[in-house]
Amino acid sequence: MGTLRKLDEIGVPIMAKVTTRLSDKEIKSAKPSEKEYNLFDGDGLRLRIKPNGSKNWIFNYYRPTSRKRANLSLGKYPDLSLANARKATLEANELLAQGIDPQEERKRQQQEYKSVHQHTFSNVAKEWFEIKKDDITPDYAVDIWRSLELHIFPSISKVPVSAITAPQIIDLLKPIEAKGSLETVKRLSQRLNEIMNFATNCGFIQANPLVGIKAAFKKPKKENMAALKPAELPELMGAIANASIKRTTRCLIEWQLHTMTRPSEASGAMWKEIDMESKVWTIPSERMKKRRDQRIPLTDQMLAILEVMKPISGHREFVFPSDRDPKKPCNSQTANMALKRMGFAGRLVSHGLRSLASTTLNEQGFDRDLIEAALAHVDDNQVRSAYNRTDYLERRRPMMNWWSEHILEAATGCFSVTSVKQLKVVDSN
């Protein structure tokens, strides 16, 4: 090492302290003491020896901007040899010569590595989905993830989110559009944008490059779900009564019709959710589309359906158990498939049963708020929705009773579940 010349008070040169280079022998023989201490090698490199015996290479330097002292950990000895520690120190000093902080450069390199190897589209999508699935129903969560696995992951799962571009995604979705699946393209575009917005908010990318990609595709025509007109209810009840379907399926369709619930809410009904004494069915928030508990007043006709199901599933968890695996509920599409087989394809889907109920009740002049509450719709007015938390349970009872009686009247002469139960009551008298 050279020396640094300084002058004393009378102008005589004095010698600065000289740092002797370390040797492997010296490092190996260094023993721990009660307090940690350093062995110096020069150029800012030091070996820190801790009381537990560990030996760590440290580069001590002045930050280029603040001129404050800082330490950069280089690694443990002997994993990092003396020669390699000196090499790392040389590289750090070269960065300082360019005005670059070695710590900041390391962070930049780590972030770059993460963006390529850790922040791939599939990894970021998984992180997003873990949060997303808490705000949606289990069935919808399955639908979202399945769509990504089918259409997106095969092409870009290992691509860093920082490398994803709008033209790349548009090219990926164009074949789906060409097949006429415009609704699928719309939903995928929405989900991809949610994932990339999540990546932006987490700092994985600077901005979402997919904003506005929907403009590159045709808009799907808005089509209402197929539903019958109120006057066609007797036809439906006759078809249900005469259909060659399992009793559980028949009960499920009528249960969904009477309760005005969504297919997944009806098929997933559990016995523990039903309070026979209070005549209330409470669907927990995690099973509801809008993530709010839904209470449904049970009419005599609804209770009649439950009575029919008791011998079949009363000892099980679900009211309408799956035929293949009774420990699981019926598939949410069970009613839909049955309606198709009954000849209603293109005219009615199971979700359309709600529309049939809504149209009928609105035509009869029932309070719109009661109808919307029965359908578990959330008010579009967010302020009103936030303050209006009532579910009008007791006020809905007369309306639900009327609706069940109306269904029963439409089934007159048919062997629906509820009409058969009514006949038995009459016969017993």
C-alpha positions as a Markdown table, in Angstrom:
| # | Residue | x | y | z |
|---|---|---|---|---|
| 1 | Met | 0.0 | 0.0 | 0.0 |
| 2 | Gly | 1.1 | 3.6 | -0.6 |
| 3 | Thr | 1.1 | 6.2 | 2.1 |
| 4 | Leu | -0.8 | 9.5 | 2.4 |
| 5 | Arg | 1.5 | 12.4 | 3.0 |
| 6 | Lys | 0.3 | 15.1 | 5.5 |
| 7 | Leu | 2.2 | 18.0 | 7.1 |
| 8 | Asp | 2.5 | 18.5 | 10.8 |
| 9 | Glu | 2.2 | 21.9 | 12.5 |
| 10 | Ile | 5.7 | 22.9 | 11.6 |
| 11 | Gly | 5.5 | 21.7 | 8.0 |
| 12 | Val | 7.3 | 18.3 | 8.4 |
| 13 | Pro | 5.7 | 15.5 | 6.4 |
| 14 | Ile | 4.1 | 12.7 | 8.5 |
| 15 | Met | 3.0 | 9.2 | 7.5 |
| 16 | Ala | -0.7 | 8.2 | 7.6 |
| 17 | Lys | -1.7 | 4.9 | 9.0 |
| 18 | Val | -1.0 | 2.1 | 6.5 |
| 19 | Thr | -3.7 | -0.7 | 6.1 |
| 20 | Thr | -2.0 | -4.1 | 5.8 |
| 21 | Arg | -3.7 | -6.5 | 3.4 |
| 22 | Leu | -5.4 | -9.5 | 4.9 |
| 23 | Ser | -4.3 | -13.1 | 4.2 |
| 24 | Asp | -6.3 | -16.3 | 4.2 |
| 25 | Lys | -4.2 | -17.5 | 7.1 |
| 26 | Glu | -5.1 | -14.5 | 9.2 |
| 27 | Ile | -8.8 | -14.8 | 8.3 |
| 28 | Lys | -8.9 | -18.5 | 9.2 |
| 29 | Ser | -7.2 | -18.0 | 12.5 |
| 30 | Ala | -9.4 | -15.0 | 13.6 |
| 31 | Lys | -11.4 | -16.0 | 16.7 |
| 32 | Pro | -14.7 | -14.5 | 17.9 |
| 33 | Ser | -14.7 | -12.3 | 21.0 |
| 34 | Glu | -17.4 | -11.0 | 23.3 |
| 35 | Lys | -18.1 | -8.1 | 20.9 |
| 36 | Glu | -18.0 | -8.1 | 17.1 |
| 37 | Tyr | -14.9 | -6.6 | 15.5 |
| 38 | Asn | -13.6 | -5.8 | 12.0 |
| 39 | Leu | -10.4 | -6.9 | 10.1 |
| 40 | Phe | -9.5 | -4.3 | 7.4 |
| 41 | Asp | -8.2 | -5.1 | 4.0 |
| 42 | Gly | -8.2 | -1.6 | 2.5 |
| 43 | Asp | -10.3 | 0.1 | -0.2 |
| 44 | Gly | -13.3 | 0.0 | 2.1 |
| 45 | Leu | -13.3 | -3.8 | 2.4 |
| 46 | Arg | -13.5 | -5.3 | 5.9 |
| 47 | Leu | -14.3 | -8.6 | 7.5 |
| 48 | Arg | -16.8 | -8.4 | 10.4 |
| 49 | Ile | -16.4 | -11.2 | 12.9 |
| 50 | Lys | -19.4 | -11.7 | 15.2 |
| 51 | Pro | -19.5 | -13.3 | 18.7 |
| 52 | Asn | -21.2 | -16.4 | 17.3 |
| 53 | Gly | -18.1 | -17.0 | 15.0 |
| 54 | Ser | -19.7 | -15.9 | 11.7 |
| 55 | Lys | -17.5 | -13.9 | 9.3 |
| 56 | Asn | -19.1 | -11.4 | 6.9 |
| 57 | Trp | -17.5 | -9.3 | 4.2 |
| 58 | Ile | -18.6 | -5.6 | 4.3 |
| 59 | Phe | -17.8 | -2.8 | 1.9 |
| 60 | Asn | -17.8 | 0.5 | 3.7 |
| 61 | Tyr | -18.2 | 3.6 | 1.6 |
| 62 | Tyr | -19.6 | 7.2 | 1.3 |
| 63 | Arg | -22.9 | 7.5 | -0.6 |
| 64 | Pro | -22.3 | 9.6 | -3.8 |
| 65 | Thr | -25.2 | 12.0 | -3.1 |
| 66 | Ser | -25.5 | 12.4 | 0.7 |
| 67 | Arg | -21.8 | 11.7 | 1.5 |
| 68 | Lys | -23.0 | 9.6 | 4.4 |
| 69 | Arg | -21.3 | 6.4 | 5.3 |
| 70 | Ala | -23.0 | 3.1 | 4.3 |
| 71 | Asn | -22.3 | -0.6 | 4.5 |
| 72 | Leu | -22.9 | -3.0 | 1.7 |
| 73 | Ser | -22.9 | -6.7 | 2.6 |
| 74 | Leu | -20.9 | -8.8 | 0.2 |
| 75 | Gly | -21.3 | -12.3 | 1.6 |
| 76 | Lys | -20.1 | -14.7 | 4.2 |
| 77 | Tyr | -16.6 | -16.1 | 4.5 |
| 78 | Pro | -15.6 | -18.8 | 3.4 |
| 79 | Asp | -18.6 | -18.9 | 0.9 |
| 80 | Leu | -17.1 | -15.7 | -0.6 |
| 81 | Ser | -13.3 | -16.0 | -0.8 |
| 82 | Leu | -10.9 | -13.2 | -0.1 |
| 83 | Ala | -10.1 | -12.9 | -3.8 |
| 84 | Asn | -13.7 | -12.7 | -4.8 |
| 85 | Ala | -14.4 | -10.2 | -1.9 |
| 86 | Arg | -11.7 | -8.0 | -3.3 |
| 87 | Lys | -13.1 | -8.3 | -6.8 |
| 88 | Ala | -16.6 | -7.3 | -5.5 |
| 89 | Thr | -15.0 | -4.3 | -3.8 |
| 90 | Leu | -13.3 | -3.3 | -7.0 |
| 91 | Glu | -16.6 | -3.4 | -8.9 |
| 92 | Ala | -18.3 | -1.4 | -6.1 |
| 93 | Asn | -15.5 | 1.3 | -6.3 |
| 94 | Glu | -15.9 | 1.5 | -10.1 |
| 95 | Leu | -19.6 | 2.2 | -9.6 |
| 96 | Leu | -18.8 | 4.9 | -7.1 |
| 97 | Ala | -16.4 | 6.5 | -9.6 |
| 98 | Gln | -19.4 | 6.8 | -11.9 |
| 99 | Gly | -21.5 | 8.4 | -9.2 |
| 100 | Ile | -23.6 | 5.2 | -8.7 |
| 101 | Asp | -24.5 | 4.0 | -5.3 |
| 102 | Pro | -23.7 | 0.2 | -5.0 |
| 103 | Gln | -26.7 | -0.4 | -2.8 |
| 104 | Glu | -29.1 | 1.2 | -5.2 |
| 105 | Glu | -27.5 | -0.7 | -8.1 |
| 106 | Arg | -28.0 | -4.0 | -6.3 |
| 107 | Lys | -31.7 | -3.1 | -5.6 |
| 108 | Arg | -32.1 | -2.3 | -9.3 |
| 109 | Gln | -30.6 | -5.6 | -10.3 |
| 110 | Gln | -32.7 | -7.5 | -7.8 |
| 111 | Gln | -35.8 | -5.8 | -9.1 |
| 112 | Glu | -34.8 | -6.6 | -12.7 |
| 113 | Tyr | -34.3 | -10.3 | -11.8 |
| 114 | Lys | -37.7 | -10.4 | -10.1 |
| 115 | Ser | -39.4 | -8.8 | -13.0 |
| 116 | Val | -38.0 | -11.5 | -15.3 |
| 117 | His | -38.1 | -14.6 | -13.1 |
| 118 | Gln | -40.6 | -13.9 | -10.3 |
| 119 | His | -43.1 | -11.5 | -11.7 |
| 120 | Thr | -44.2 | -13.7 | -14.5 |
| 121 | Phe | -47.8 | -13.3 | -15.7 |
| 122 | Ser | -48.9 | -16.6 | -14.0 |
| 123 | Asn | -47.3 | -15.7 | -10.7 |
| 124 | Val | -48.8 | -12.2 | -10.7 |
| 125 | Ala | -52.2 | -13.7 | -11.7 |
| 126 | Lys | -52.1 | -16.0 | -8.8 |
| 127 | Glu | -51.4 | -13.2 | -6.3 |
| 128 | Trp | -54.3 | -11.2 | -7.9 |
| 129 | Phe | -56.6 | -14.2 | -7.7 |
| 130 | Glu | -55.9 | -14.8 | -4.0 |
| 131 | Ile | -57.4 | -11.4 | -3.3 |
| 132 | Lys | -60.1 | -11.4 | -6.0 |
| 133 | Lys | -61.7 | -14.7 | -5.0 |
| 134 | Asp | -62.6 | -13.3 | -1.5 |
| 135 | Asp | -65.0 | -10.9 | -3.2 |
| 136 | Ile | -66.8 | -13.3 | -5.5 |
| 137 | Thr | -68.7 | -16.6 | -5.3 |
| 138 | Pro | -66.8 | -19.9 | -5.4 |
| 139 | Asp | -68.5 | -20.8 | -8.8 |
| 140 | Tyr | -67.5 | -17.4 | -10.3 |
| 141 | Ala | -63.9 | -17.9 | -9.0 |
| 142 | Val | -63.7 | -21.3 | -10.7 |
| 143 | Asp | -65.0 | -19.7 | -13.9 |
| 144 | Ile | -62.4 | -16.9 | -13.9 |
| 145 | Trp | -59.4 | -19.2 | -13.2 |
| 146 | Arg | -60.6 | -21.8 | -15.8 |
| 147 | Ser | -60.8 | -19.1 | -18.5 |
| 148 | Leu | -57.3 | -18.0 | -17.8 |
| 149 | Glu | -56.0 | -21.6 | -17.9 |
| 150 | Leu | -57.8 | -22.3 | -21.1 |
| 151 | His | -57.1 | -19.1 | -23.1 |
| 152 | Ile | -54.2 | -17.2 | -21.5 |
| 153 | Phe | -51.7 | -19.3 | -19.6 |
| 154 | Pro | -50.7 | -21.6 | -22.4 |
| 155 | Ser | -49.3 | -18.5 | -24.3 |
| 156 | Ile | -48.0 | -16.1 | -21.7 |
| 157 | Ser | -47.8 | -17.8 | -18.3 |
| 158 | Lys | -43.9 | -17.5 | -18.1 |
| 159 | Val | -43.8 | -14.0 | -19.8 |
| 160 | Pro | -42.7 | -11.2 | -17.3 |
| 161 | Val | -45.5 | -8.8 | -16.8 |
| 162 | Ser | -43.1 | -6.0 | -17.7 |
| 163 | Ala | -42.7 | -7.6 | -21.2 |
| 164 | Ile | -46.5 | -7.9 | -22.0 |
| 165 | Thr | -47.8 | -5.5 | -24.7 |
| 166 | Ala | -51.2 | -4.6 | -26.0 |
| 167 | Pro | -50.4 | -5.9 | -29.6 |
| 168 | Gln | -49.3 | -9.2 | -28.1 |
| 169 | Ile | -52.6 | -9.7 | -26.1 |
| 170 | Ile | -54.7 | -8.5 | -29.1 |
| 171 | Asp | -53.1 | -11.1 | -31.3 |
| 172 | Leu | -53.8 | -13.7 | -28.6 |
| 173 | Leu | -57.5 | -12.8 | -28.4 |
| 174 | Lys | -58.2 | -12.3 | -32.1 |
| 175 | Pro | -58.7 | -16.0 | -32.8 |
| 176 | Ile | -61.4 | -16.2 | -30.1 |
| 177 | Glu | -63.1 | -13.2 | -31.6 |
| 178 | Ala | -63.0 | -14.9 | -35.1 |
| 179 | Lys | -64.9 | -17.8 | -33.7 |
| 180 | Gly | -67.7 | -15.4 | -32.6 |
| 181 | Ser | -67.0 | -15.7 | -28.9 |
| 182 | Leu | -67.3 | -12.0 | -28.3 |
| 183 | Glu | -68.5 | -12.3 | -24.7 |
| 184 | Thr | -65.5 | -14.4 | -23.9 |
| 185 | Val | -63.1 | -11.8 | -25.4 |
| 186 | Lys | -64.9 | -9.1 | -23.4 |
| 187 | Arg | -64.5 | -11.0 | -20.1 |
| 188 | Leu | -60.9 | -12.0 | -20.8 |
| 189 | Ser | -60.0 | -8.4 | -21.6 |
| 190 | Gln | -61.6 | -7.3 | -18.3 |
| 191 | Arg | -59.7 | -9.9 | -16.3 |
| 192 | Leu | -56.4 | -9.2 | -18.0 |
| 193 | Asn | -56.8 | -5.5 | -17.2 |
| 194 | Glu | -57.5 | -6.3 | -13.6 |
| 195 | Ile | -54.3 | -8.4 | -13.3 |
| 196 | Met | -52.2 | -5.7 | -15.0 |
| 197 | Asn | -53.7 | -3.0 | -12.8 |
| 198 | Phe | -52.8 | -5.1 | -9.8 |
| 199 | Ala | -49.2 | -5.5 | -11.2 |
| 200 | Thr | -49.1 | -1.7 | -11.6 |
| 201 | Asn | -50.3 | -1.0 | -8.1 |
| 202 | Cys | -47.7 | -3.5 | -6.7 |
| 203 | Gly | -44.9 | -1.7 | -8.5 |
| 204 | Phe | -44.1 | -4.6 | -10.8 |
| 205 | Ile | -44.7 | -2.4 | -13.9 |
| 206 | Gln | -44.9 | 1.4 | -14.4 |
| 207 | Ala | -48.3 | 1.4 | -16.1 |
| 208 | Asn | -50.9 | -1.0 | -17.5 |
| 209 | Pro | -50.3 | -1.4 | -21.2 |
| 210 | Leu | -53.6 | -3.1 | -21.8 |
| 211 | Val | -55.9 | -0.1 | -21.0 |
| 212 | Gly | -58.2 | 0.3 | -24.0 |
| 213 | Ile | -57.6 | -3.0 | -25.7 |
| 214 | Lys | -61.3 | -3.6 | -25.9 |
| 215 | Ala | -61.4 | -1.0 | -28.7 |
| 216 | Ala | -59.6 | -3.5 | -30.9 |
| 217 | Phe | -62.5 | -6.0 | -30.8 |
| 218 | Lys | -66.2 | -6.1 | -31.8 |
| 219 | Lys | -68.6 | -5.4 | -29.0 |
| 220 | Pro | -70.9 | -8.4 | -28.0 |
| 221 | Lys | -74.6 | -7.7 | -28.5 |
| 222 | Lys | -76.3 | -7.4 | -25.2 |
| 223 | Glu | -78.7 | -10.3 | -25.0 |
| 224 | Asn | -81.1 | -10.8 | -22.1 |
| 225 | Met | -81.2 | -14.3 | -20.6 |
| 226 | Ala | -84.0 | -16.3 | -22.1 |
| 227 | Ala | -87.2 | -16.1 | -20.0 |
| 228 | Leu | -90.8 | -17.0 | -20.4 |
| 229 | Lys | -93.6 | -14.4 | -20.3 |
| 230 | Pro | -95.8 | -14.5 | -17.2 |
| 231 | Ala | -98.7 | -16.0 | -19.2 |
| 232 | Glu | -96.5 | -19.0 | -20.1 |
| 233 | Leu | -96.0 | -20.0 | -16.4 |
| 234 | Pro | -98.8 | -22.7 | -16.6 |
| 235 | Glu | -97.0 | -24.3 | -19.6 |
| 236 | Leu | -93.8 | -24.4 | -17.6 |
| 237 | Met | -95.5 | -26.0 | -14.6 |
| 238 | Gly | -97.1 | -28.6 | -16.8 |
| 239 | Ala | -93.8 | -29.4 | -18.4 |
| 240 | Ile | -92.1 | -29.8 | -15.0 |
| 241 | Ala | -94.9 | -32.1 | -13.8 |
| 242 | Asn | -94.7 | -34.3 | -16.9 |
| 243 | Ala | -91.0 | -34.3 | -17.4 |
| 244 | Ser | -89.0 | -37.5 | -17.1 |
| 245 | Ile | -86.5 | -36.1 | -14.5 |
| 246 | Lys | -85.3 | -37.1 | -11.1 |
| 247 | Arg | -87.3 | -36.0 | -8.0 |
| 248 | Thr | -84.3 | -34.0 | -6.7 |
| 249 | Thr | -84.1 | -32.1 | -10.0 |
| 250 | Arg | -87.8 | -31.4 | -10.1 |
| 251 | Cys | -87.7 | -30.1 | -6.5 |
| 252 | Leu | -84.6 | -27.9 | -7.3 |
| 253 | Ile | -86.3 | -26.3 | -10.3 |
| 254 | Glu | -89.4 | -25.5 | -8.2 |
| 255 | Trp | -87.3 | -24.3 | -5.3 |
| 256 | Gln | -85.4 | -21.9 | -7.5 |
| 257 | Leu | -88.7 | -20.7 | -9.0 |
| 258 | His | -90.4 | -20.1 | -5.7 |
| 259 | Thr | -87.3 | -18.6 | -3.9 |
| 260 | Met | -86.3 | -16.4 | -6.9 |
| 261 | Thr | -82.6 | -17.3 | -6.2 |
| 262 | Arg | -79.7 | -17.6 | -8.7 |
| 263 | Pro | -78.9 | -21.2 | -9.9 |
| 264 | Ser | -75.8 | -21.6 | -7.7 |
| 265 | Glu | -77.6 | -20.2 | -4.6 |
| 266 | Ala | -80.5 | -22.6 | -5.1 |
| 267 | Ser | -78.4 | -25.7 | -5.9 |
| 268 | Gly | -76.0 | -25.1 | -3.0 |
| 269 | Ala | -78.7 | -24.8 | -0.3 |
| 270 | Met | -77.7 | -26.4 | 3.0 |
| 271 | Trp | -80.0 | -27.7 | 5.7 |
| 272 | Lys | -78.1 | -25.7 | 8.3 |
| 273 | Glu | -79.1 | -22.5 | 6.5 |
| 274 | Ile | -82.8 | -23.1 | 7.0 |
| 275 | Asp | -84.7 | -22.1 | 10.1 |
| 276 | Met | -87.9 | -24.1 | 10.0 |
| 277 | Glu | -89.3 | -22.4 | 13.2 |
| 278 | Ser | -88.8 | -18.8 | 11.9 |
| 279 | Lys | -89.5 | -19.9 | 8.3 |
| 280 | Val | -86.4 | -18.2 | 7.0 |
| 281 | Trp | -83.6 | -19.4 | 4.7 |
| 282 | Thr | -80.4 | -17.4 | 5.2 |
| 283 | Ile | -77.8 | -17.7 | 2.5 |
| 284 | Pro | -74.4 | -16.6 | 3.8 |
| 285 | Ser | -72.5 | -13.8 | 2.1 |
| 286 | Glu | -69.8 | -16.0 | 0.7 |
| 287 | Arg | -72.4 | -17.8 | -1.5 |
| 288 | Met | -74.0 | -14.6 | -2.7 |
| 289 | Lys | -73.0 | -12.7 | -5.8 |
| 290 | Lys | -73.0 | -9.3 | -4.0 |
| 291 | Arg | -71.3 | -10.7 | -0.9 |
| 292 | Arg | -74.2 | -9.9 | 1.5 |
| 293 | Asp | -76.2 | -12.3 | 3.5 |
| 294 | Gln | -79.6 | -12.9 | 1.9 |
| 295 | Arg | -82.7 | -13.9 | 4.0 |
| 296 | Ile | -85.6 | -15.4 | 2.2 |
| 297 | Pro | -89.0 | -15.8 | 3.9 |
| 298 | Leu | -90.2 | -19.4 | 3.5 |
| 299 | Thr | -93.8 | -19.9 | 2.2 |
| 300 | Asp | -95.9 | -23.0 | 2.8 |
| 301 | Gln | -95.1 | -24.2 | -0.7 |
| 302 | Met | -91.3 | -23.8 | -0.1 |
| 303 | Leu | -91.7 | -25.8 | 3.1 |
| 304 | Ala | -93.6 | -28.4 | 1.1 |
| 305 | Ile | -90.6 | -28.8 | -1.2 |
| 306 | Leu | -88.3 | -29.3 | 1.8 |
| 307 | Glu | -90.6 | -31.9 | 3.2 |
| 308 | Val | -90.3 | -33.9 | 0.0 |
| 309 | Met | -86.5 | -33.6 | 0.1 |
| 310 | Lys | -86.1 | -34.5 | 3.8 |
| 311 | Pro | -86.2 | -38.3 | 3.3 |
| 312 | Ile | -83.8 | -37.9 | 0.4 |
| 313 | Ser | -81.2 | -35.6 | 1.9 |
| 314 | Gly | -82.3 | -34.7 | 5.4 |
| 315 | His | -79.3 | -36.7 | 6.8 |
| 316 | Arg | -76.9 | -34.9 | 4.5 |
| 317 | Glu | -75.3 | -31.4 | 4.3 |
| 318 | Phe | -77.0 | -30.2 | 1.1 |
| 319 | Val | -80.7 | -30.0 | 0.4 |
| 320 | Phe | -80.2 | -31.0 | -3.2 |
| 321 | Pro | -77.3 | -33.4 | -3.2 |
| 322 | Ser | -75.4 | -34.5 | -6.4 |
| 323 | Asp | -76.5 | -37.8 | -7.8 |
| 324 | Arg | -72.9 | -38.9 | -8.4 |
| 325 | Asp | -71.5 | -37.7 | -5.1 |
| 326 | Pro | -74.2 | -37.0 | -2.4 |
| 327 | Lys | -71.6 | -35.2 | -0.3 |
| 328 | Lys | -71.6 | -32.4 | -2.8 |
| 329 | Pro | -74.5 | -30.2 | -4.0 |
| 330 | Cys | -76.2 | -30.5 | -7.4 |
| 331 | Asn | -74.3 | -28.7 | -10.2 |
| 332 | Ser | -75.6 | -25.2 | -10.7 |
| 333 | Gln | -76.4 | -26.1 | -14.3 |
| 334 | Thr | -78.6 | -29.1 | -13.4 |
| 335 | Ala | -81.8 | -27.1 | -13.6 |
| 336 | Asn | -80.7 | -25.5 | -16.9 |
| 337 | Met | -80.0 | -28.8 | -18.5 |
| 338 | Ala | -83.3 | -30.2 | -17.4 |
| 339 | Leu | -85.2 | -27.3 | -18.9 |
| 340 | Lys | -83.4 | -27.8 | -22.2 |
| 341 | Arg | -84.4 | -31.5 | -22.2 |
| 342 | Met | -88.0 | -30.4 | -21.5 |
| 343 | Gly | -88.0 | -28.4 | -24.7 |
| 344 | Phe | -87.3 | -24.9 | -23.4 |
| 345 | Ala | -83.9 | -24.5 | -25.2 |
| 346 | Gly | -83.7 | -20.9 | -26.5 |
| 347 | Arg | -86.9 | -20.0 | -24.6 |
| 348 | Leu | -85.8 | -20.3 | -21.0 |
| 349 | Val | -82.7 | -20.8 | -18.9 |
| 350 | Ser | -82.7 | -21.4 | -15.2 |
| 351 | His | -81.5 | -17.9 | -14.5 |
| 352 | Gly | -84.6 | -16.7 | -16.4 |
| 353 | Leu | -86.9 | -18.0 | -13.7 |
| 354 | Arg | -85.9 | -14.9 | -11.7 |
| 355 | Ser | -86.8 | -12.7 | -14.7 |
| 356 | Leu | -90.2 | -14.5 | -14.9 |
| 357 | Ala | -90.8 | -13.8 | -11.2 |
| 358 | Ser | -89.7 | -10.2 | -11.4 |
| 359 | Thr | -91.8 | -9.4 | -14.5 |
| 360 | Thr | -94.9 | -11.0 | -12.9 |
| 361 | Leu | -94.5 | -9.2 | -9.5 |
| 362 | Asn | -93.8 | -5.8 | -11.2 |
| 363 | Glu | -96.9 | -6.3 | -13.4 |
| 364 | Gln | -99.0 | -7.0 | -10.3 |
| 365 | Gly | -97.8 | -3.7 | -8.8 |
| 366 | Phe | -95.7 | -4.9 | -5.9 |
| 367 | Asp | -93.2 | -2.4 | -4.4 |
| 368 | Arg | -90.1 | -2.3 | -6.5 |
| 369 | Asp | -87.8 | -2.2 | -3.4 |
| 370 | Leu | -89.4 | -5.4 | -2.2 |
| 371 | Ile | -88.9 | -7.1 | -5.6 |
| 372 | Glu | -85.2 | -6.0 | -5.8 |
| 373 | Ala | -84.6 | -7.2 | -2.2 |
| 374 | Ala | -86.1 | -10.6 | -3.1 |
| 375 | Leu | -83.8 | -10.8 | -6.1 |
| 376 | Ala | -80.8 | -9.8 | -3.9 |
| 377 | His | -80.0 | -6.8 | -6.2 |
| 378 | Val | -77.9 | -4.0 | -4.8 |
| 379 | Asp | -79.1 | -0.5 | -5.4 |
| 380 | Asp | -77.3 | 1.3 | -8.3 |
| 381 | Asn | -77.2 | 4.4 | -6.1 |
| 382 | Gln | -74.1 | 3.7 | -4.0 |
| 383 | Val | -75.0 | 6.3 | -1.3 |
| 384 | Arg | -78.5 | 4.9 | -1.0 |
| 385 | Ser | -77.2 | 1.4 | -1.0 |
| 386 | Ala | -74.7 | 2.2 | 1.8 |
| 387 | Tyr | -77.4 | 3.6 | 4.1 |
| 388 | Asn | -80.3 | 1.3 | 3.1 |
| 389 | Arg | -79.2 | -2.0 | 4.7 |
| 390 | Thr | -82.7 | -3.3 | 5.4 |
| 391 | Asp | -83.8 | -6.5 | 3.6 |
| 392 | Tyr | -87.6 | -5.9 | 4.1 |
| 393 | Leu | -87.9 | -9.5 | 5.4 |
| 394 | Glu | -91.3 | -9.2 | 7.0 |
| 395 | Arg | -92.7 | -6.9 | 4.3 |
| 396 | Arg | -91.6 | -9.4 | 1.7 |
| 397 | Arg | -93.6 | -12.3 | 3.3 |
| 398 | Pro | -97.0 | -11.3 | 1.8 |
| 399 | Met | -95.3 | -10.8 | -1.7 |
| 400 | Met | -93.5 | -14.2 | -1.5 |
| 401 | Asn | -96.7 | -15.9 | -0.3 |
| 402 | Trp | -98.6 | -14.4 | -3.3 |
| 403 | Trp | -95.9 | -15.6 | -5.7 |
| 404 | Ser | -96.0 | -19.1 | -4.3 |
| 405 | Glu | -99.8 | -19.2 | -4.5 |
| 406 | His | -99.6 | -17.9 | -8.1 |
| 407 | Ile | -97.2 | -20.7 | -9.0 |
| 408 | Leu | -99.5 | -23.2 | -7.3 |
| 409 | Glu | -102.5 | -21.8 | -9.3 |
| 410 | Ala | -100.5 | -22.1 | -12.5 |
| 411 | Ala | -99.8 | -25.8 | -11.7 |
| 412 | Thr | -103.5 | -26.6 | -11.1 |
| 413 | Gly | -104.2 | -29.9 | -12.8 |
| 414 | Cys | -100.4 | -30.7 | -12.9 |
| 415 | Phe | -98.5 | -32.9 | -10.5 |
| 416 | Ser | -95.9 | -30.4 | -9.3 |
| 417 | Val | -94.2 | -31.0 | -6.0 |
| 418 | Thr | -96.2 | -28.4 | -4.2 |
| 419 | Ser | -99.6 | -29.2 | -5.7 |
| 420 | Val | -99.2 | -32.9 | -4.8 |
| 421 | Lys | -98.4 | -31.8 | -1.2 |
| 422 | Gln | -101.5 | -29.6 | -1.2 |
| 423 | Leu | -103.6 | -32.5 | -2.4 |
| 424 | Lys | -102.3 | -34.7 | 0.4 |
| 425 | Val | -103.3 | -32.0 | 2.9 |
| 426 | Val | -106.8 | -31.8 | 1.4 |
| 427 | Asp | -107.2 | -35.7 | 1.4 |
| 428 | Ser | -106.2 | -35.8 | 5.1 |
| 429 | Asn | -109.0 | -33.5 | 5.9 |
